[in-house]
mmCIF file of C-alpha atoms in Angstrom:
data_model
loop_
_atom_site.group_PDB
_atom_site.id
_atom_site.type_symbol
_atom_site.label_atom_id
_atom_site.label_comp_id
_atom_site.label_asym_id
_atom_site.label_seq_id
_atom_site.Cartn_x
_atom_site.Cartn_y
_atom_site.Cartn_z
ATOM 1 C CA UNK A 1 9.858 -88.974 120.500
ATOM 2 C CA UNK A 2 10.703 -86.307 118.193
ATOM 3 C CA UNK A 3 9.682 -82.736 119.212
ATOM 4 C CA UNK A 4 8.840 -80.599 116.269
ATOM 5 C CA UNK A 5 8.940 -76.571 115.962
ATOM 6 C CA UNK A 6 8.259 -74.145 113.132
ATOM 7 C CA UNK A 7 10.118 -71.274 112.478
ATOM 8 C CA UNK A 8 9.415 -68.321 110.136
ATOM 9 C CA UNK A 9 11.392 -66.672 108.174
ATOM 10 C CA UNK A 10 10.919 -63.522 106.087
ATOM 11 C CA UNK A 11 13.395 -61.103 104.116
ATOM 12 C CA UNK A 12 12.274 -57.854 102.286
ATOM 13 C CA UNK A 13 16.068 -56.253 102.159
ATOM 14 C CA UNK A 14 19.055 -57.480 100.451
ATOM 15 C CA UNK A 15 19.349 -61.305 98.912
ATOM 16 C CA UNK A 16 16.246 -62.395 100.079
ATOM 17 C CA UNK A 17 15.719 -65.422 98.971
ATOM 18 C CA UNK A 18 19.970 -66.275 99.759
ATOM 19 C CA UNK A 19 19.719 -64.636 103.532
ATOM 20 C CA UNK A 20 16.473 -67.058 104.131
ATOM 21 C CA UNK A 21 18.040 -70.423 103.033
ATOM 22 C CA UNK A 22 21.621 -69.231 104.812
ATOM 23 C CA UNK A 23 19.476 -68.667 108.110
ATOM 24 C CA UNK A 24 18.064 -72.272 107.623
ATOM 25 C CA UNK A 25 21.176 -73.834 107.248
ATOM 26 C CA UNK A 26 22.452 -71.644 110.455
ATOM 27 C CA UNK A 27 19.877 -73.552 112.242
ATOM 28 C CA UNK A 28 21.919 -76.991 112.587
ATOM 29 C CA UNK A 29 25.030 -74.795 112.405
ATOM 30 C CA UNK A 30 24.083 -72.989 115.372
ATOM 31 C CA UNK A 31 23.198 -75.989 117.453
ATOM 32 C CA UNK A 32 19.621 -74.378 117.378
ATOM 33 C CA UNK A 33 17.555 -77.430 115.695
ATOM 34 C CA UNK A 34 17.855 -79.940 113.328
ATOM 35 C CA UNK A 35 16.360 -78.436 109.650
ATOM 36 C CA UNK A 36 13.781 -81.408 108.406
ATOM 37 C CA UNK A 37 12.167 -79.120 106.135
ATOM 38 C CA UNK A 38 11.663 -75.899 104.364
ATOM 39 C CA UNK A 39 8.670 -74.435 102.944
ATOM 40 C CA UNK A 40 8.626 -72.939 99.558
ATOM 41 C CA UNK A 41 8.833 -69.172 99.122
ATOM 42 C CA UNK A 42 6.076 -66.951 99.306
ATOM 43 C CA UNK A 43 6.213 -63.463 98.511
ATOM 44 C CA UNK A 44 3.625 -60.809 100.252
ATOM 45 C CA UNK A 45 3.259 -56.765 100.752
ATOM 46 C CA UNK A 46 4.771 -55.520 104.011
ATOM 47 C CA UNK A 47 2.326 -54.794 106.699
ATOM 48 C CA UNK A 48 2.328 -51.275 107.746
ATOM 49 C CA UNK A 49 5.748 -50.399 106.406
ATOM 50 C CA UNK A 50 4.130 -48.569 103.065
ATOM 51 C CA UNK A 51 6.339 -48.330 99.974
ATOM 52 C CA UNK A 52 8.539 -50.722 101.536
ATOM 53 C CA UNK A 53 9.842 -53.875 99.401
ATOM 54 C CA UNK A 54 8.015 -57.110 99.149
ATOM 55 C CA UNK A 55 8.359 -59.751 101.577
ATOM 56 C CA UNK A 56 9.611 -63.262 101.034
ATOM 57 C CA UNK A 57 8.633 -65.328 103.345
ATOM 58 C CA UNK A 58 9.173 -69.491 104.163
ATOM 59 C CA UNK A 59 8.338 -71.674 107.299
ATOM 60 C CA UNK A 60 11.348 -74.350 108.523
ATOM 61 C CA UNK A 61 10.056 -77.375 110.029
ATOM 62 C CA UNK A 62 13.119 -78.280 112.738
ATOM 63 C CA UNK A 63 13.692 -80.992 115.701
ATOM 64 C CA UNK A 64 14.634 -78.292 118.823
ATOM 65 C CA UNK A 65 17.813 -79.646 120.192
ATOM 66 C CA UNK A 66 16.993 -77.601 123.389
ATOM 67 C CA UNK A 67 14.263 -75.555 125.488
ATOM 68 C CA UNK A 68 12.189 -72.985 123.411
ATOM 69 C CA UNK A 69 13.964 -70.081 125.091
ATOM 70 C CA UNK A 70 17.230 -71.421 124.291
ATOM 71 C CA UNK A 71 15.869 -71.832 120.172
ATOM 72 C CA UNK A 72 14.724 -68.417 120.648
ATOM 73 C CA UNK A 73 18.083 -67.294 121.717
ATOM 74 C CA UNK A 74 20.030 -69.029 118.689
ATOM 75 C CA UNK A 75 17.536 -67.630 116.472
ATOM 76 C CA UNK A 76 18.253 -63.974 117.656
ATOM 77 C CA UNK A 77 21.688 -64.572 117.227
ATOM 78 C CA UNK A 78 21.103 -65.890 113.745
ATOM 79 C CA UNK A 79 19.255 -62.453 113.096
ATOM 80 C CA UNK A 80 22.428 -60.569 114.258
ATOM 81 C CA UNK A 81 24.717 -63.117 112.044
ATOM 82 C CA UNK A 82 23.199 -62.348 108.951
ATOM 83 C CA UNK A 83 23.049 -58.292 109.541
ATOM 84 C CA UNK A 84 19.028 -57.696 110.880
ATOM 85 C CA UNK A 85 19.053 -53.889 111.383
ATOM 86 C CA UNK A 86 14.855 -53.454 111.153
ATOM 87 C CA UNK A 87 12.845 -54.099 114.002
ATOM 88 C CA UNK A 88 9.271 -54.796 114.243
ATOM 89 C CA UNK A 89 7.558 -52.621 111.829
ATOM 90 C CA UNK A 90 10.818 -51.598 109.767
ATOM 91 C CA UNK A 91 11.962 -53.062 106.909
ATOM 92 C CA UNK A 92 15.063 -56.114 107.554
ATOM 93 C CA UNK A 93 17.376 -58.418 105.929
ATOM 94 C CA UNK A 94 16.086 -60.930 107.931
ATOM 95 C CA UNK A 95 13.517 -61.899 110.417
ATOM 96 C CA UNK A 96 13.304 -65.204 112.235
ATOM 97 C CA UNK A 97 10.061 -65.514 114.383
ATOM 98 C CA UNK A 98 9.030 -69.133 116.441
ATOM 99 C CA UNK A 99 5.949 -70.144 115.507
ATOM 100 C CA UNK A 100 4.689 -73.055 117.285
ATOM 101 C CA UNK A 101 7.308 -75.647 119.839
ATOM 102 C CA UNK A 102 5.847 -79.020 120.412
ATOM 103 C CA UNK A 103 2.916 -78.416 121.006
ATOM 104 C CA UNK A 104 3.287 -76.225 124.045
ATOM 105 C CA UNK A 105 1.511 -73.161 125.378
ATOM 106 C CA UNK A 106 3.639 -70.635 126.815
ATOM 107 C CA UNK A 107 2.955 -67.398 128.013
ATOM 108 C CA UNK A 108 6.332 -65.304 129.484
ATOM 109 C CA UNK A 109 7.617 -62.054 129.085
ATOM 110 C CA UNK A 110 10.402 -63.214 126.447
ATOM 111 C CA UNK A 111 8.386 -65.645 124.923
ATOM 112 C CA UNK A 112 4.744 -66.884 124.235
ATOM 113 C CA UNK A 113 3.591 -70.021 121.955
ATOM 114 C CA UNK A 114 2.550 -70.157 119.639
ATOM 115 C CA UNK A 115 3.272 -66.941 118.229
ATOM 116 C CA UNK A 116 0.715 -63.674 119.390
ATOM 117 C CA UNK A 117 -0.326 -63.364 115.803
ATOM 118 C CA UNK A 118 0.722 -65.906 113.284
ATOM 119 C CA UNK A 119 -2.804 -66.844 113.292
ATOM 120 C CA UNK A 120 -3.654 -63.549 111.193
ATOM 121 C CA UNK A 121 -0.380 -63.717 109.172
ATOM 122 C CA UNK A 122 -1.132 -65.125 105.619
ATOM 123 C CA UNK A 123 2.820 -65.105 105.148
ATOM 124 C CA UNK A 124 3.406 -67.509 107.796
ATOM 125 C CA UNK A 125 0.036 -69.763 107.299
ATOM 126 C CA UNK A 126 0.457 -70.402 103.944
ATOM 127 C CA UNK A 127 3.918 -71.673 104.265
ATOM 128 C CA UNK A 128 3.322 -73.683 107.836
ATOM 129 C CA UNK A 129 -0.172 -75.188 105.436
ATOM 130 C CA UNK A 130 2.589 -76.927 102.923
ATOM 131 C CA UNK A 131 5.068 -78.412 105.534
ATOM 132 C CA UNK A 132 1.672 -79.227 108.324
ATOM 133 C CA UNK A 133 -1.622 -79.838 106.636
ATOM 134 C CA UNK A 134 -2.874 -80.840 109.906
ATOM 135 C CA UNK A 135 -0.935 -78.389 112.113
ATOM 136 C CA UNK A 136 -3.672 -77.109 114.988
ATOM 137 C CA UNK A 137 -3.291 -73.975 116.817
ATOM 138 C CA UNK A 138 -1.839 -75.741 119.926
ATOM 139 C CA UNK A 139 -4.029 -72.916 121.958
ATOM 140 C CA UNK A 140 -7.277 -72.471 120.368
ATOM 141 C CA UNK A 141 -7.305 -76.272 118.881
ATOM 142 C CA UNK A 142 -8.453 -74.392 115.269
ATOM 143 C CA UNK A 143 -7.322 -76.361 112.279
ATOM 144 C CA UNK A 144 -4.756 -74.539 109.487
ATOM 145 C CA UNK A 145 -7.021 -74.532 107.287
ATOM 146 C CA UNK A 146 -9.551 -72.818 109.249
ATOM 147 C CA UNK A 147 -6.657 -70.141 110.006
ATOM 148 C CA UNK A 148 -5.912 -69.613 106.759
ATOM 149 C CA UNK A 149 -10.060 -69.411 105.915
ATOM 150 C CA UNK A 150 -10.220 -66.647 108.326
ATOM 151 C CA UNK A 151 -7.589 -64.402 106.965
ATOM 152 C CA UNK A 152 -8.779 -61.406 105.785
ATOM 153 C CA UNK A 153 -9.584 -61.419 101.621
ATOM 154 C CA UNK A 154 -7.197 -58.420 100.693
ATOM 155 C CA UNK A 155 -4.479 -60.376 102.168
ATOM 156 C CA UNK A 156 -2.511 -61.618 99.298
ATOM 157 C CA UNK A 157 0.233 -64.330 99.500
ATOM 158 C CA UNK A 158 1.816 -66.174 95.957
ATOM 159 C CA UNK A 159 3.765 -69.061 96.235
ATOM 160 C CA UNK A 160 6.954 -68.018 94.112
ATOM 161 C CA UNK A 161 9.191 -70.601 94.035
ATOM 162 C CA UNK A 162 10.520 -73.382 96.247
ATOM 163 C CA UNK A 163 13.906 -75.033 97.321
ATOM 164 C CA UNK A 164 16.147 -77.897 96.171
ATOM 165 C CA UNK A 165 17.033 -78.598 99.747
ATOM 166 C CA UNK A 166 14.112 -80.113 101.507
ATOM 167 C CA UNK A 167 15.226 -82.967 104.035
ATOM 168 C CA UNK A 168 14.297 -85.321 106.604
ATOM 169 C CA UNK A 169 17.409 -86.226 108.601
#
């Protein structure tokens, strides 16, 4: 049975749009997953960095080809590839976050699933909506599209463009 995990992926330095695609195709590359799909892009304000650039955002729908700490690892590597400076709260040339694994529920110092807040992230719902219309919170059970109903109204996300390279293989 195919396991299937979503990764974010959001830029507000540099290339954007080039330093998201080129950290999808590092996925496979990396022995990290295989890529099925990619979201569109989705542009959005920067939370709490003010006067910062925009955000561009997309979600990668990938087959793990390992455990979730080992995904998380390749990811972070990835990051470091592809020049991430910023940290959490900073503005980067790249950030890679794991959304949801399989299905699972994990709760560890390194690493809890689904993600602590992509529940209240428009950036990430939004995208994770076009690839998963029926994507559940694997911890609460709520529904994407109840997520997304719940985000607050001055949160604004705009679909901006979207990618040759969507596959299934």
């Amino acid at each position: 049975m195919l396991r299937i995990a979503y990764v974010a992926l959001g830029a507000n330095l540099g290339r954007r749009e080039e330093t998201i695609l080129r950290a999808a195709r590092l996925l496979p590359e990396r022995g990290a997953a295989r890529l099925l799909r990619l979201s569109g892009l989705y542009e959005s304000d920067p939370e709490g960095i003010p006067g910062a650039p925009r955000f561009l955002n997309a979600v990668a729908e990938v087959a793990p080809l390992h455990s979730p700490a080992d995904l998380l690892q390749r990811m972070k590597s990835i990051e470091a590839q592809l020049g991430r400076t910023g940290g959490h709260g900073e503005s980067r040339e790249i950030d890679l976050d794991l959304i949801s694994f399989a299905g699972e529920v994990l709760d560890t110092p390194d690493l809890v699933l689904p993600h602590p807040r992509f529940h209240r992230r428009g950036f990430v719902l939004h995208p994770l909506r076009e690839l998963a219309p029926d994507f559940r919170c694997p911890r609460t059970g709520r529904a994407i599209d109840e997520l997304v109903g719940a985000l607050p109204a001055g949160a604004v996300v705009v679909r901006v463009g979207g990618w040759s390279m969507i596959t299934r293989g």
